[in-house]
CSV table of C-alpha atoms in Angstrom, one decimal:
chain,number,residue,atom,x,y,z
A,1,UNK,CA,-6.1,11.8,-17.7
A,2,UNK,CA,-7.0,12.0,-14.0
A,3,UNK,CA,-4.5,12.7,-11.2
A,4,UNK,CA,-1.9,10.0,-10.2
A,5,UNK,CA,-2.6,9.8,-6.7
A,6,UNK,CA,-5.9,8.9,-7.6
A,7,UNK,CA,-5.4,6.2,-10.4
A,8,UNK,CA,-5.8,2.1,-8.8
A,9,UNK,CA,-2.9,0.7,-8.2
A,10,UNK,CA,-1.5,-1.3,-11.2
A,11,UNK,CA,-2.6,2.3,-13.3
A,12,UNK,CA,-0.7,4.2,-10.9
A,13,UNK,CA,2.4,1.9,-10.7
A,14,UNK,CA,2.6,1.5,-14.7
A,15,UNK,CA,2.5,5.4,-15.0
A,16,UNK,CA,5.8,5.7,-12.3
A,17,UNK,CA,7.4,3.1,-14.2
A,18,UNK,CA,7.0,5.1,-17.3
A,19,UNK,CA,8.4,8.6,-15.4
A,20,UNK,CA,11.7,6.5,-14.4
A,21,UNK,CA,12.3,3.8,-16.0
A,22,UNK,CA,10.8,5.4,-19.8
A,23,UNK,CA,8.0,3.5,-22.4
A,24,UNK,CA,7.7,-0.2,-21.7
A,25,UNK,CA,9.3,-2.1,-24.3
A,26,UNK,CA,5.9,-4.0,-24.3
A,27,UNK,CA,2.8,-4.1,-22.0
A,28,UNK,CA,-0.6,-6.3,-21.8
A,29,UNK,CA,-2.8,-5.2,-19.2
A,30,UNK,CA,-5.7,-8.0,-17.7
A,31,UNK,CA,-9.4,-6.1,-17.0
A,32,UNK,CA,-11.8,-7.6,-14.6
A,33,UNK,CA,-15.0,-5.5,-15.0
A,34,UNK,CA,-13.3,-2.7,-16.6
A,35,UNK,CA,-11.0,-1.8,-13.9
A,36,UNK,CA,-7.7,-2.9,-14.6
A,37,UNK,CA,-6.3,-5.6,-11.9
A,38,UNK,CA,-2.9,-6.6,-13.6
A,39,UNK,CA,-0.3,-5.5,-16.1
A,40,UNK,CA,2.5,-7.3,-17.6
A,41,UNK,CA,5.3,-5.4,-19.0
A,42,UNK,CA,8.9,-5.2,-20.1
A,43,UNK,CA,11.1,-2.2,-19.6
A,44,UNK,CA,14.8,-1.5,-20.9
A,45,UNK,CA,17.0,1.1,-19.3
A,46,UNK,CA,20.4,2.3,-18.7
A,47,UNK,CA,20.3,2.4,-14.8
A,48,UNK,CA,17.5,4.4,-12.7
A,49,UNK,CA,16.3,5.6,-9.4
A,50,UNK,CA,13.1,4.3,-8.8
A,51,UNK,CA,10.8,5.7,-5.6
A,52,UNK,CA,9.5,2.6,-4.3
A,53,UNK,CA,7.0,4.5,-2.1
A,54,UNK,CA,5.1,5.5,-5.8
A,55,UNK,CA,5.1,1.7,-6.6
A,56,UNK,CA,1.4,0.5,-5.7
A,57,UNK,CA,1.0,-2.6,-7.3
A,58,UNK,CA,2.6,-6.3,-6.0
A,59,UNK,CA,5.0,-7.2,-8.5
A,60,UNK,CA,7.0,-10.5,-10.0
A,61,UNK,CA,10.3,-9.4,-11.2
A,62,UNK,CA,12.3,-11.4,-13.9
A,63,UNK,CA,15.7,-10.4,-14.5
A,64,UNK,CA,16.7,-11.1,-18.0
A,65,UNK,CA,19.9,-10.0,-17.8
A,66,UNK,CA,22.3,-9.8,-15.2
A,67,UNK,CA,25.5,-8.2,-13.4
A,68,UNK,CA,23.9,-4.7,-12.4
A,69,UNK,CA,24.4,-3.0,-8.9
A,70,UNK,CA,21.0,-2.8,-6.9
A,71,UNK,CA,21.4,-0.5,-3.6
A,72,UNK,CA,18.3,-0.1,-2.0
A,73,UNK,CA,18.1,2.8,0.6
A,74,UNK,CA,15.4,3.7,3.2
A,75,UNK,CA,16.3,6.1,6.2
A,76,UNK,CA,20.2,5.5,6.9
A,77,UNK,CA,19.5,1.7,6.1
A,78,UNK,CA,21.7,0.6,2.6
A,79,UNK,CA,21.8,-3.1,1.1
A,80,UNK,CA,22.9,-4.1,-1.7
A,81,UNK,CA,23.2,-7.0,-3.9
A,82,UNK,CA,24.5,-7.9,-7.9
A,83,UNK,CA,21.5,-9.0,-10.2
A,84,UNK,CA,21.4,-12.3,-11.5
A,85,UNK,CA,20.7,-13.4,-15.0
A,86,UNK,CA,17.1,-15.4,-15.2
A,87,UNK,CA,16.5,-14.4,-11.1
A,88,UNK,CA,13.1,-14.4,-10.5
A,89,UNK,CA,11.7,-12.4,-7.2
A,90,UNK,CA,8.7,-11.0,-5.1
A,91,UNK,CA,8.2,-7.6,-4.5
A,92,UNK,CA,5.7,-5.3,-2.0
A,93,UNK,CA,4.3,-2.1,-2.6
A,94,UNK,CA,4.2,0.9,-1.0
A,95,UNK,CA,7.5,0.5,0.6
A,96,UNK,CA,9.2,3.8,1.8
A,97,UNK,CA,13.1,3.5,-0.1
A,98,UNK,CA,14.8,3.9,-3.3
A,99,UNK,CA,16.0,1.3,-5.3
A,100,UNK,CA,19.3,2.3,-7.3
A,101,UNK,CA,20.0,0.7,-10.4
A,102,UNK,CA,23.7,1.4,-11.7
A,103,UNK,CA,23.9,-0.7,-15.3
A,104,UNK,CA,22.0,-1.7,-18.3
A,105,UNK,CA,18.6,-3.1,-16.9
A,106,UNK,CA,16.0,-5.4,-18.9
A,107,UNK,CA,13.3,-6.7,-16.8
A,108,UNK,CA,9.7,-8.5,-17.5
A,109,UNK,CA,7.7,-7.1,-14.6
A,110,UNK,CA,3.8,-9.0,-13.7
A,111,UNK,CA,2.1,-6.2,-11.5
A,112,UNK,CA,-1.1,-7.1,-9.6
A,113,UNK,CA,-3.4,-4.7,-7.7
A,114,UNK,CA,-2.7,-5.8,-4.2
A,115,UNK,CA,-7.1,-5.7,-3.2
A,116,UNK,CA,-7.2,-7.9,-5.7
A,117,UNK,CA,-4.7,-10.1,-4.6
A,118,UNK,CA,-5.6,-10.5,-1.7
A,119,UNK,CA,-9.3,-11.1,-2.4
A,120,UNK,CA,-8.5,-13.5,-5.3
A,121,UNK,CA,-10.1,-16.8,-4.8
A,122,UNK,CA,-7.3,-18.7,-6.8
A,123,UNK,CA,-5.0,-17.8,-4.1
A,124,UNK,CA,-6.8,-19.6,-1.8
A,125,UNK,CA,-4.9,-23.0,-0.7
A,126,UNK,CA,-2.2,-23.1,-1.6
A,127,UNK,CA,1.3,-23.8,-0.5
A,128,UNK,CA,4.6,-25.0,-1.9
A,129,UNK,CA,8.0,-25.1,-0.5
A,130,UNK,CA,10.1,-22.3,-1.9
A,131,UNK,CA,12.1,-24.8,-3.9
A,132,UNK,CA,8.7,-25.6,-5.6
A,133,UNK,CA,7.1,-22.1,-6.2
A,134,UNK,CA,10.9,-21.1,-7.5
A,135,UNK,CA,9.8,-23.7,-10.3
A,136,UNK,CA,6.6,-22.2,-10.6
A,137,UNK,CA,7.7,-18.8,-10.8
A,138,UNK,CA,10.0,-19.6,-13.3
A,139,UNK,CA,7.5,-21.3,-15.4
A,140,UNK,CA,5.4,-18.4,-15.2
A,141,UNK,CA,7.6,-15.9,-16.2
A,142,UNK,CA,8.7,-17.3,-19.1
A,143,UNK,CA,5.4,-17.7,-20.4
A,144,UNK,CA,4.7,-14.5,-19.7
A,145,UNK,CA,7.5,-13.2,-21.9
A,146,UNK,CA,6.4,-15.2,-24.6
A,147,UNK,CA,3.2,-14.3,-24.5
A,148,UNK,CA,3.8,-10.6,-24.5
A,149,UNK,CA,6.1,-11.4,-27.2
A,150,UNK,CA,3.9,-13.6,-29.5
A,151,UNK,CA,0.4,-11.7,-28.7
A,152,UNK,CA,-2.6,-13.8,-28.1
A,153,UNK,CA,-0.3,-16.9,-27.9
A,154,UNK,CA,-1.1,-17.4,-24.2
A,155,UNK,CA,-3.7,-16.3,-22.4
A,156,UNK,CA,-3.2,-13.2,-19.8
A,157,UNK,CA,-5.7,-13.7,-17.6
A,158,UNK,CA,-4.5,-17.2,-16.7
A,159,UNK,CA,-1.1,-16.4,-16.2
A,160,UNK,CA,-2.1,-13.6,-13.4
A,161,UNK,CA,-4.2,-15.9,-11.9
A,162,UNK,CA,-1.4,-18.4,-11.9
A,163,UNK,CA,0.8,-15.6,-9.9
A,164,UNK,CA,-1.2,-14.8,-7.5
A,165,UNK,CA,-0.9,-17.6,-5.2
A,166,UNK,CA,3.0,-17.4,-5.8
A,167,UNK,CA,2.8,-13.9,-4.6
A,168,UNK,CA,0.6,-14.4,-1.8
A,169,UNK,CA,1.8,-17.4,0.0
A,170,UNK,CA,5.0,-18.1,0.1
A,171,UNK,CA,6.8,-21.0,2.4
A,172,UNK,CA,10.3,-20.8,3.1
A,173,UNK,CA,12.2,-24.4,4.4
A,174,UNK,CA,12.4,-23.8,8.1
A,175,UNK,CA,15.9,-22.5,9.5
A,176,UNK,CA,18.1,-25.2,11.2
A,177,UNK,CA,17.2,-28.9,10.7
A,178,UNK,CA,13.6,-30.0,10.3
A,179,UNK,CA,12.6,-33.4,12.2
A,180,UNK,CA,13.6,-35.8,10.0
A,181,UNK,CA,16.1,-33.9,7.9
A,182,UNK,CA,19.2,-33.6,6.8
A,183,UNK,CA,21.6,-31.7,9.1
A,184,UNK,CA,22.4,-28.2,7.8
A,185,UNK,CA,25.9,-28.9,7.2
A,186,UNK,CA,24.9,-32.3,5.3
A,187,UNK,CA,22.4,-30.2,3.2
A,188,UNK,CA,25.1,-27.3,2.6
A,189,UNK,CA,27.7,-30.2,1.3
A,190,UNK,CA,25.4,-31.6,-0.6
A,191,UNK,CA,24.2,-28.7,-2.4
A,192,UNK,CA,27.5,-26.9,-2.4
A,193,UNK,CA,28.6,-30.1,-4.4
A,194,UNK,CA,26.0,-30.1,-7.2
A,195,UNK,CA,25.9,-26.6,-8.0
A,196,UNK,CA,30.1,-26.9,-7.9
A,197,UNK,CA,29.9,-29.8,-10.7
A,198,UNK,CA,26.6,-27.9,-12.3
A,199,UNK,CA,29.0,-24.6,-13.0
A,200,UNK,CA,32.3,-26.5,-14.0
A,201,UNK,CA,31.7,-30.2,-14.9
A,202,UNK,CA,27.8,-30.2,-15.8
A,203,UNK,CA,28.1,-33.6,-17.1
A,204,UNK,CA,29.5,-35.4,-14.3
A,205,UNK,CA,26.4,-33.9,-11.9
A,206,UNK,CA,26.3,-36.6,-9.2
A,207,UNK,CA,24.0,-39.0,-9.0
A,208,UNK,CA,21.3,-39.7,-6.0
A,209,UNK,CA,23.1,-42.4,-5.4
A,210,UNK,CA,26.0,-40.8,-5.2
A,211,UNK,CA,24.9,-38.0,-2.7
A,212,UNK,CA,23.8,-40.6,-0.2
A,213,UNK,CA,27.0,-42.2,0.0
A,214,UNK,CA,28.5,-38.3,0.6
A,215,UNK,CA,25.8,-37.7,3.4
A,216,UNK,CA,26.8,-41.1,4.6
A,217,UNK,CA,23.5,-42.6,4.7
A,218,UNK,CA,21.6,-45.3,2.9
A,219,UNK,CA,19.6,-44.0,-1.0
A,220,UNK,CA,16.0,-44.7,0.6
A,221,UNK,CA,17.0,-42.6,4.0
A,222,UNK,CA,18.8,-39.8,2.2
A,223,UNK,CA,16.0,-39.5,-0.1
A,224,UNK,CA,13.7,-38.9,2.5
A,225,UNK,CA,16.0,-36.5,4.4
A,226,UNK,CA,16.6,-34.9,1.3
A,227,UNK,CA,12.7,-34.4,1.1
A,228,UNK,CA,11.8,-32.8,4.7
A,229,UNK,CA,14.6,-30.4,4.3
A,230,UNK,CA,13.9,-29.3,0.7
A,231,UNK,CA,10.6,-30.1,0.4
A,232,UNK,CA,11.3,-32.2,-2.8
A,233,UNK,CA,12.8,-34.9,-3.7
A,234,UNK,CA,17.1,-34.9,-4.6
A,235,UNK,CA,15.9,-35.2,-8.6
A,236,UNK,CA,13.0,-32.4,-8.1
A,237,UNK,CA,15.9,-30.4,-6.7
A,238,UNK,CA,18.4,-30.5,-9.2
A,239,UNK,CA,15.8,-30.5,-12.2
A,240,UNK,CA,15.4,-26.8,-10.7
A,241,UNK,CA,19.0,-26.0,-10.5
A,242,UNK,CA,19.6,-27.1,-14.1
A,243,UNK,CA,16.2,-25.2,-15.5
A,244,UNK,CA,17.4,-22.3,-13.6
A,245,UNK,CA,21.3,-22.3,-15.4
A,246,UNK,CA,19.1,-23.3,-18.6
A,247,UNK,CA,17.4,-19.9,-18.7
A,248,UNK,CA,20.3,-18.0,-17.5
A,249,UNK,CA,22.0,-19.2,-20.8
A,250,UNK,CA,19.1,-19.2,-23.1
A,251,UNK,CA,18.7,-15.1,-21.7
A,252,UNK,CA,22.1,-14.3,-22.5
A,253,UNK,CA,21.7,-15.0,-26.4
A,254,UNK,CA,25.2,-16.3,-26.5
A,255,UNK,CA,25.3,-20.0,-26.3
A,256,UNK,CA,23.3,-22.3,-28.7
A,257,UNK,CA,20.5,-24.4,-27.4
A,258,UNK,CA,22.2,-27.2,-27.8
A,259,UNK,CA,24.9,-26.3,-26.3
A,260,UNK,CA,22.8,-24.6,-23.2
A,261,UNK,CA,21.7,-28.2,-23.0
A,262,UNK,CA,24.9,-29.8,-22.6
A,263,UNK,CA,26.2,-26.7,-20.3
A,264,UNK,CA,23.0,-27.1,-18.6
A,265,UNK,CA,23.6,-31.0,-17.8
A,266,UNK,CA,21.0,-32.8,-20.2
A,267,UNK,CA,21.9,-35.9,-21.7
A,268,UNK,CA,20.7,-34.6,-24.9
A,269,UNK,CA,19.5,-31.7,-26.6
A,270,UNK,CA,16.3,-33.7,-27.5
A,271,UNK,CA,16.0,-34.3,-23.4
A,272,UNK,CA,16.4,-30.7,-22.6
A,273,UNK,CA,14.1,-29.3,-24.9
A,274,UNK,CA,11.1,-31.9,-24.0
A,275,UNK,CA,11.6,-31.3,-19.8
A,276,UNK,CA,11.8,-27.7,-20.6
A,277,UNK,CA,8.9,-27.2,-22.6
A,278,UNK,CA,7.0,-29.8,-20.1
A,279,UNK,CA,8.1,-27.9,-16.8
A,280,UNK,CA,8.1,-24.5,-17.7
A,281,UNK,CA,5.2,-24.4,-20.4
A,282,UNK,CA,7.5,-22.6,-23.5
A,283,UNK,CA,10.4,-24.3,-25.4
A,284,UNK,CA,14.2,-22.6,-25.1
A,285,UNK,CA,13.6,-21.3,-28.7
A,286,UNK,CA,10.6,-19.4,-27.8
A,287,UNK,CA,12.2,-18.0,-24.3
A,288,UNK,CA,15.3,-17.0,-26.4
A,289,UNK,CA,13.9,-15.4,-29.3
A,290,UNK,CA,11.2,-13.5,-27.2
A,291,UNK,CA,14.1,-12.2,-24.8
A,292,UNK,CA,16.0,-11.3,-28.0
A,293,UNK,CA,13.0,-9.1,-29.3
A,294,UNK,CA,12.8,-5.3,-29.7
């Protein structure tokens, strides 16, 4: 085998991973020309200490569990933050710090050779609002964990190529209040609100209707307020909110679909399953069971 330093990227990063974090669980690589531009893989642990310097590739972390310390260190700098069940996020490459993992970690990681990236023509063009490519990530992820799950189920190559323009471009809402928007203390009631009755009362979420008559403004005007803040609609927004608690559930193992769907704030369980399955390409059944496999 040749010499670390002088493997490509995704090669290089998969062979760090297994010095610290041990054998992937399970891992599909994607070949363009024989050269090896993308990996998807799954790795369990008991908490590590990972070099982020020796991580080359770009990479799409999906949590699937939750509640473990991260402290990431570089010079005297320290942050540090609680994982979240069914969290999805972005990460670089190359970066000179440590990330410190103190609990039980299980993780679906999609790795793409950053030359690639950059150079890939299906990156080209695009550009959602975060609220949007949250969606999108999610979507993706799942399917990726399916298809690593239930090989040849789902095809590889179009699921890296779906990434790449999530990991390339991303656009963040603005800070402060964009022209037409809601102002930022509106916006932080309103949402405050929803995710308040989504944790606690998920089948009394409020209606649109509703949360114009809290932001004290007409339905077509907070709508459209609504919009140019968020960059979706009220309805696109809390679709998200509820997928996101959906997968949280479903990755835990503990609570029945049906049940996730009720917790979740679906009408029905019939409801849930079909918007699941349209938005994020996989039914709860398959996310749960491939997140349950060994």
């Amino acid at each position: 085998m040749p010499e670390a330093q002088n493997l490509p990227p995704t090669d290089m990063t998969l062979e760090h991973f297994r010095a610290t974090l041990g054998p992937p669980l399970g891992l599909r690589r994607v070949l363009q020309r024989g050269r090896v531009i993308a990996a998807i893989g799954r790795w369990r642990h008991e908490g590590r200490r990972i070099g982020l310097a020796n991580v080359k590739a770009r990479r799409l972390i999906f949590s699937l569990n939750g509640g473990q310390a991260l402290q990431w260190r570089s010079g005297r700098d320290v942050a540090s933050a609680i994982a979240r069940c069914g969290s999805v996020s972005v990460a670089g490459h190359g970066i000179d710090a440590t990330l410190e993992i103190h609990g039980r970690g299980d993780t679906l990681q999609i790795l793409i050779d950053p030359v690639w990236l950059e150079r890939s023509a299906s990156a080209e063009g695009k550009s959602w609002t975060e609220v949007e490519s949250a969606q999108r990530r999610l979507a993706l992820c799942a399917q990726a964990l399916v298809a690593l799950t239930v090989r040849g189920d789902l095809d590889m190559r179009a699921i890296v190529e779906f990434a790449a323009p999530l990991m390339i471009q991303q656009r963040t809402t603005p800070p402060g209040r964009a022209r037409g928007g809601l102002a930022p203390s509106t916006l932080h009631r309103i949402r405050s609100l929803v995710e308040r009755q989504l944790e606690h009362e998920p089948d009394r979420i409020p209606s649109v209707r509703h949360l114009a008559d809290e932001a004290g403004l007409s339905l077509f005007h907070f709508v459209r307020a609504f919009k140019v803040s968020e960059g979706v609609t009220p309805h696109g927004w809390i679709v998200t909110r509820r997928l996101e608690k959906a997968v949280a559930l479903l990755l835990d193992g503990q609570t029945p679909v049906t049940d996730t769907a009720i917790f979740a704030g679906y009408s029905s369980a019939a409801h849930f399953i079909d918007g699941f399955r349209r938005t994020l390409g996989v039914t709860p059944g398959q996310l749960r069971s491939a997140s349950l496999a060994d």
